Amino acid sequence: MLDLRELTAFGPVLADGGWGTELQKRGLAGGECPDLWNLTEPARVVDVARSYAEAGSRVILTNTFRANRVSLAGYGLADQAAAINRAGARLSREGAGGRALVFASMGPTGKMLAADEIGADEILAAFHEQALALAEGGADALLIETMSDPAEAALALEATLATGLPVIVSFAFDTGRNKDRTMTGATPEQAARHMEERGAHAVGANCGVGIAEYVPVCRRLRAATGLPLWIKPNAGLPEVVDGRAAYRTSPERFAASIPTLVEAGANFIGGCCGTDPEFIRAAARALVPPCA
Ligand SMILES: [Zn+2]
């Protein structure tokens, strides 16, 4: 099994940027299921993966954020779950071309356990099916991301550990006065400890309101756990321009916060919504300062 501690032992590892906006640039329409493109537009999906590997990402994700059968059911695609995930992992491997590892993206179901919109068994089964298909497709590790509810994250973790692959669990901290809680109220300390106790190989924070806000969140995760930390902030808060989300942070401003994020203990660094290969190029320069 890939060892995430060994992988990050010699310094922070650069991950990729956002996928949704990159697929939109390549023609994905609003309301279309991005994950279905793994079956219908594979060349465009490979192109996104390749663009990140070429920009310097040493870890790239997969186009499978919504590809659990509960989320896919919203598009009438539940029975395609296994095929979409297998293809997603395979396409990212193809785009990586041996230059980057492939960590497979698994987002939340979108249903609230606490409100009885979904049962624990259904969550376990959905993530288990997704994780097995991603492993079959050749994923090097699994990333449970943009989580809000530690209870759903714990079920997803249990279901994915069964693959034998390393599992990272990452939460979105975007709520509360200091933007340091998940939507369900979990703090970085609670999220990190809860996941470490249940066997996660790394924990982290993604999405959120911006890179500067994730520096203190990263510091608190670091104080709460010795596990490798995965940090992928958004390019600031989105504003709606012409019906689409626009992000105001520039690649240079994003990259300027990277040394502080490294000091705060981040081991994997990338970008979430609104970041693209230009952000990753800028981040790569920030991680490896030019020789004097
Ligand atoms: Zn995001």
Short mmCIF file of C-alpha atoms and ligand atoms in Angstrom, two decimals:
data_model
loop_
_atom_site.label_atom_id
_atom_site.label_comp_id
_atom_site.label_asym_id
_atom_site.label_seq_id
_atom_site.Cartn_x
_atom_site.Cartn_y
_atom_site.Cartn_z
CA MET A 1 0.00 0.00 0.00
CA LEU A 2 1.14 3.52 -0.79
CA ASP A 3 2.44 5.17 2.41
CA LEU A 4 1.25 8.77 2.66
CA ARG A 5 3.79 9.59 5.39
CA GLU A 6 6.66 8.38 3.23
CA LEU A 7 5.29 10.26 0.25
CA THR A 8 5.32 13.55 2.21
CA ALA A 9 8.47 12.88 4.25
CA PHE A 10 10.68 15.18 2.15
CA GLY A 11 8.31 18.12 1.95
CA PRO A 12 4.84 19.08 0.85
CA VAL A 13 3.38 17.35 -2.19
CA LEU A 14 1.55 19.42 -4.78
CA ALA A 15 -1.94 18.22 -5.68
CA ASP A 16 -4.24 19.56 -8.41
CA GLY A 17 -6.82 22.33 -8.69
CA GLY A 18 -10.56 22.41 -9.32
CA TRP A 19 -12.26 20.09 -11.79
CA GLY A 20 -15.78 21.52 -12.14
CA THR A 21 -14.64 24.81 -13.65
CA GLU A 22 -12.14 23.00 -15.94
CA LEU A 23 -14.90 20.77 -17.31
CA GLN A 24 -17.08 23.84 -17.86
CA LYS A 25 -14.26 25.44 -19.89
CA ARG A 26 -14.38 22.31 -22.07
CA GLY A 27 -18.12 22.58 -22.67
CA LEU A 28 -19.89 21.02 -19.69
CA ALA A 29 -23.33 22.64 -19.50
CA GLY A 30 -25.10 23.70 -16.30
CA GLY A 31 -27.30 20.90 -14.99
CA GLU A 32 -25.30 18.22 -16.81
CA CYS A 33 -23.80 15.48 -14.61
CA PRO A 34 -20.00 16.12 -14.77
CA ASP A 35 -19.19 12.55 -13.74
CA LEU A 36 -21.11 11.10 -16.71
CA TRP A 37 -18.46 12.66 -18.96
CA ASN A 38 -16.20 9.76 -17.90
CA LEU A 39 -18.36 7.64 -20.21
CA THR A 40 -19.51 10.18 -22.82
CA GLU A 41 -16.56 12.62 -23.17
CA PRO A 42 -13.53 10.66 -21.96
CA ALA A 43 -11.00 12.66 -24.04
CA ARG A 44 -12.03 15.93 -22.34
CA VAL A 45 -11.70 14.36 -18.90
CA VAL A 46 -8.22 13.03 -19.75
CA ASP A 47 -7.36 16.54 -20.95
CA VAL A 48 -8.14 18.03 -17.50
CA ALA A 49 -6.04 15.36 -15.78
CA ARG A 50 -3.17 15.93 -18.23
CA SER A 51 -3.31 19.71 -17.78
CA TYR A 52 -2.71 19.30 -14.04
CA ALA A 53 0.07 16.72 -14.44
CA GLU A 54 1.76 19.11 -16.90
CA ALA A 55 1.34 22.03 -14.48
CA GLY A 56 3.34 20.14 -11.85
CA SER A 57 0.75 18.28 -9.77
CA ARG A 58 2.26 15.14 -8.24
CA VAL A 59 -1.20 14.00 -7.17
CA ILE A 60 -4.28 14.43 -9.33
CA LEU A 61 -7.89 13.60 -8.53
CA THR A 62 -10.64 11.96 -10.56
CA ASN A 63 -13.90 13.19 -12.05
CA THR A 64 -15.95 11.15 -9.57
CA PHE A 65 -16.97 13.66 -6.89
CA ARG A 66 -20.71 12.93 -7.38
CA ALA A 67 -20.32 9.32 -8.47
CA ASN A 68 -21.86 7.59 -5.47
CA ARG A 69 -25.20 6.00 -6.37
CA VAL A 70 -27.16 8.30 -4.02
CA SER A 71 -25.94 11.48 -5.77
CA LEU A 72 -26.13 9.87 -9.23
CA ALA A 73 -29.78 8.95 -8.58
CA GLY A 74 -30.53 12.68 -8.81
CA TYR A 75 -29.50 12.44 -12.49
CA GLY A 76 -31.20 9.05 -13.04
CA LEU A 77 -27.73 7.44 -13.28
CA ALA A 78 -27.55 5.26 -10.13
CA ASP A 79 -27.09 2.04 -12.12
CA GLN A 80 -24.04 3.53 -13.90
CA ALA A 81 -22.14 4.15 -10.64
CA ALA A 82 -19.59 1.36 -11.00
CA ALA A 83 -18.86 2.11 -14.68
CA ILE A 84 -18.48 5.87 -14.07
CA ASN A 85 -16.03 5.32 -11.21
CA ARG A 86 -13.94 2.68 -12.97
CA ALA A 87 -13.65 4.95 -15.99
CA GLY A 88 -12.86 7.99 -13.81
CA ALA A 89 -9.85 6.33 -12.20
CA ARG A 90 -8.63 4.95 -15.54
CA LEU A 91 -8.92 8.34 -17.31
CA SER A 92 -6.94 10.15 -14.62
CA ARG A 93 -4.24 7.48 -14.82
CA GLU A 94 -4.11 8.04 -18.55
CA GLY A 95 -3.84 11.83 -18.15
CA ALA A 96 -1.23 11.46 -15.41
CA GLY A 97 0.94 9.38 -17.73
CA GLY A 98 3.09 8.21 -14.82
CA ARG A 99 3.91 11.80 -13.78
CA ALA A 100 1.36 11.95 -10.93
CA LEU A 101 -0.40 9.62 -8.52
CA VAL A 102 -4.17 9.31 -8.79
CA PHE A 103 -6.23 9.93 -5.66
CA ALA A 104 -9.92 9.27 -6.29
CA SER A 105 -12.47 11.91 -5.33
CA MET A 106 -15.53 10.90 -3.32
CA GLY A 107 -17.94 13.67 -2.30
CA PRO A 108 -20.86 13.53 0.14
CA THR A 109 -24.21 11.94 -0.75
CA GLY A 110 -26.00 15.26 -0.34
CA LYS A 111 -28.54 13.67 2.02
CA MET A 112 -28.64 14.43 5.74
CA LEU A 113 -28.30 11.48 8.12
CA ALA A 114 -29.46 13.60 11.08
CA ALA A 115 -32.67 14.55 9.23
CA ASP A 116 -33.35 10.86 8.38
CA GLU A 117 -33.12 11.61 4.66
CA ILE A 118 -30.88 8.54 4.35
CA GLY A 119 -29.93 5.57 6.50
CA ALA A 120 -26.45 4.46 7.58
CA ASP A 121 -26.73 1.21 5.57
CA GLU A 122 -27.47 3.09 2.38
CA ILE A 123 -24.45 5.39 2.90
CA LEU A 124 -22.15 2.44 3.63
CA ALA A 125 -23.33 0.54 0.55
CA ALA A 126 -23.00 3.57 -1.75
CA PHE A 127 -19.43 4.39 -0.69
CA HIS A 128 -18.41 0.74 -0.69
CA GLU A 129 -19.58 0.31 -4.27
CA GLN A 130 -17.84 3.54 -5.34
CA ALA A 131 -14.58 2.71 -3.56
CA LEU A 132 -14.37 -0.79 -5.06
CA ALA A 133 -14.91 0.54 -8.58
CA LEU A 134 -12.27 3.29 -8.07
CA ALA A 135 -9.81 0.68 -6.80
CA GLU A 136 -10.55 -1.51 -9.84
CA GLY A 137 -9.93 1.47 -12.10
CA GLY A 138 -6.43 1.87 -10.61
CA ALA A 139 -6.69 4.61 -7.95
CA ASP A 140 -3.60 4.90 -5.72
CA ALA A 141 -5.59 6.29 -2.77
CA LEU A 142 -9.12 7.42 -1.97
CA LEU A 143 -10.10 10.95 -0.96
CA ILE A 144 -13.38 11.49 0.88
CA GLU A 145 -13.80 15.24 0.43
CA THR A 146 -15.94 18.32 1.06
CA MET A 147 -17.52 16.55 4.03
CA SER A 148 -19.69 18.41 6.55
CA ASP A 149 -21.07 15.68 8.79
CA PRO A 150 -18.48 13.63 10.72
CA ALA A 151 -21.05 10.80 11.02
CA GLU A 152 -21.39 10.50 7.22
CA ALA A 153 -17.60 10.83 6.86
CA ALA A 154 -17.10 8.00 9.37
CA LEU A 155 -19.41 5.71 7.38
CA ALA A 156 -17.66 6.63 4.13
CA LEU A 157 -14.30 5.94 5.80
CA GLU A 158 -15.43 2.53 7.07
CA ALA A 159 -16.73 1.58 3.63
CA THR A 160 -13.57 2.71 1.80
CA LEU A 161 -10.97 1.24 4.19
CA ALA A 162 -12.29 -2.16 3.09
CA THR A 163 -10.47 -1.65 -0.25
CA GLY A 164 -7.06 -1.73 1.46
CA LEU A 165 -6.13 1.61 -0.17
CA PRO A 166 -4.99 4.61 1.89
CA VAL A 167 -7.90 6.92 2.71
CA ILE A 168 -7.83 10.69 3.27
CA VAL A 169 -10.87 12.42 4.80
CA SER A 170 -11.23 16.14 4.12
CA PHE A 171 -13.89 18.52 5.46
CA ALA A 172 -15.18 21.87 4.21
CA PHE A 173 -14.85 24.48 6.97
CA ASP A 174 -16.94 27.42 5.83
CA THR A 175 -19.46 28.11 8.58
CA GLY A 176 -19.62 30.14 11.78
CA ARG A 177 -18.30 33.58 12.68
CA ASN A 178 -14.69 32.55 12.04
CA LYS A 179 -15.47 30.22 9.10
CA ASP A 180 -13.82 27.43 11.08
CA ARG A 181 -16.69 24.95 11.37
CA THR A 182 -18.35 22.57 8.99
CA MET A 183 -21.99 23.10 8.06
CA THR A 184 -22.99 20.65 10.81
CA GLY A 185 -20.87 22.54 13.38
CA ALA A 186 -17.79 20.29 13.62
CA THR A 187 -14.47 21.96 14.51
CA PRO A 188 -11.11 21.03 12.94
CA GLU A 189 -10.13 19.31 16.21
CA GLN A 190 -13.30 17.20 16.33
CA ALA A 191 -13.07 16.26 12.66
CA ALA A 192 -9.38 15.28 12.87
CA ARG A 193 -9.68 13.20 16.04
CA HIS A 194 -12.87 11.49 14.91
CA MET A 195 -11.24 10.40 11.64
CA GLU A 196 -7.90 9.42 13.18
CA GLU A 197 -9.66 7.19 15.74
CA ARG A 198 -11.47 5.43 12.91
CA GLY A 199 -8.35 4.66 10.90
CA ALA A 200 -7.98 7.48 8.35
CA HIS A 201 -4.46 7.70 6.84
CA ALA A 202 -4.66 11.50 6.47
CA VAL A 203 -7.16 14.26 7.22
CA GLY A 204 -7.70 17.69 5.81
CA ALA A 205 -9.68 20.70 4.73
CA ASN A 206 -10.90 21.60 1.24
CA CYS A 207 -13.22 24.12 -0.40
CA GLY A 208 -14.05 26.74 2.28
CA VAL A 209 -13.81 30.50 1.85
CA GLY A 210 -10.15 30.97 0.85
CA ILE A 211 -6.51 30.11 1.45
CA ALA A 212 -5.88 32.75 4.17
CA GLU A 213 -8.80 31.38 6.21
CA TYR A 214 -7.40 27.84 5.90
CA VAL A 215 -4.03 28.73 7.49
CA PRO A 216 -5.48 28.79 11.06
CA VAL A 217 -7.66 25.76 10.25
CA CYS A 218 -4.52 23.89 9.12
CA ARG A 219 -2.68 24.91 12.30
CA ARG A 220 -5.52 23.54 14.42
CA LEU A 221 -5.64 20.26 12.46
CA ARG A 222 -1.86 19.98 12.94
CA ALA A 223 -2.21 20.47 16.73
CA ALA A 224 -4.97 17.83 16.87
CA THR A 225 -3.31 15.03 14.87
CA GLY A 226 0.05 13.69 13.71
CA LEU A 227 -1.48 12.38 10.47
CA PRO A 228 -0.47 13.91 7.12
CA LEU A 229 -2.64 16.95 6.30
CA TRP A 230 -4.41 17.51 2.99
CA ILE A 231 -5.25 21.20 2.33
CA LYS A 232 -7.07 22.39 -0.82
CA PRO A 233 -8.66 25.84 -0.44
CA ASN A 234 -10.98 27.60 -2.87
CA ALA A 235 -9.84 30.68 -4.80
CA GLY A 236 -11.82 32.87 -2.41
CA LEU A 237 -15.58 33.14 -2.08
CA PRO A 238 -17.57 32.76 -5.29
CA GLU A 239 -19.60 35.63 -6.73
CA VAL A 240 -22.26 35.02 -9.36
CA VAL A 241 -21.36 36.64 -12.69
CA ASP A 242 -23.57 35.92 -15.73
CA GLY A 243 -25.16 33.00 -13.90
CA ARG A 244 -21.84 31.34 -13.16
CA ALA A 245 -19.63 31.25 -10.07
CA ALA A 246 -16.65 33.61 -10.38
CA TYR A 247 -13.66 33.47 -8.02
CA ARG A 248 -11.64 36.60 -7.35
CA THR A 249 -8.36 35.32 -5.93
CA SER A 250 -5.51 35.41 -8.49
CA PRO A 251 -2.98 32.57 -8.83
CA GLU A 252 -0.26 34.91 -7.47
CA ARG A 253 -2.27 35.87 -4.39
CA PHE A 254 -3.13 32.24 -3.80
CA ALA A 255 0.52 31.19 -4.09
CA ALA A 256 1.64 33.98 -1.75
CA SER A 257 -0.09 32.16 1.15
CA ILE A 258 1.53 28.80 0.40
CA PRO A 259 4.68 29.25 2.54
CA THR A 260 2.47 30.09 5.54
CA LEU A 261 0.34 27.03 4.84
CA VAL A 262 3.49 24.88 4.79
CA GLU A 263 4.61 26.39 8.10
CA ALA A 264 1.16 25.61 9.51
CA GLY A 265 1.80 21.94 8.76
CA ALA A 266 0.20 21.18 5.39
CA ASN A 267 1.62 18.05 3.69
CA PHE A 268 -0.50 17.96 0.53
CA ILE A 269 -1.39 21.31 -1.03
CA GLY A 270 -3.68 22.05 -3.94
CA GLY A 271 -6.66 24.19 -4.84
CA CYS A 272 -10.40 23.58 -4.84
CA CYS A 273 -13.18 25.53 -6.59
CA GLY A 274 -12.00 28.36 -8.85
CA THR A 275 -8.39 27.16 -9.10
CA ASP A 276 -6.90 25.91 -12.37
CA PRO A 277 -3.52 24.83 -13.82
CA GLU A 278 -2.26 28.45 -13.55
CA PHE A 279 -2.78 28.27 -9.77
CA ILE A 280 -0.87 24.98 -9.66
CA ARG A 281 2.04 26.46 -11.67
CA ALA A 282 2.16 29.42 -9.26
CA ALA A 283 1.94 27.06 -6.27
CA ALA A 284 4.79 24.94 -7.69
CA ARG A 285 6.99 28.06 -7.90
CA ALA A 286 6.06 28.96 -4.30
CA LEU A 287 6.96 25.47 -3.07
CA VAL A 288 10.34 25.38 -4.81
CA PRO A 289 11.86 28.86 -4.59
CA PRO A 290 14.33 29.58 -7.40
CA CYS A 291 18.00 29.12 -6.46
CA ALA A 292 19.82 32.37 -5.63
ZN ZN B 1 -14.45 23.45 -3.64
#
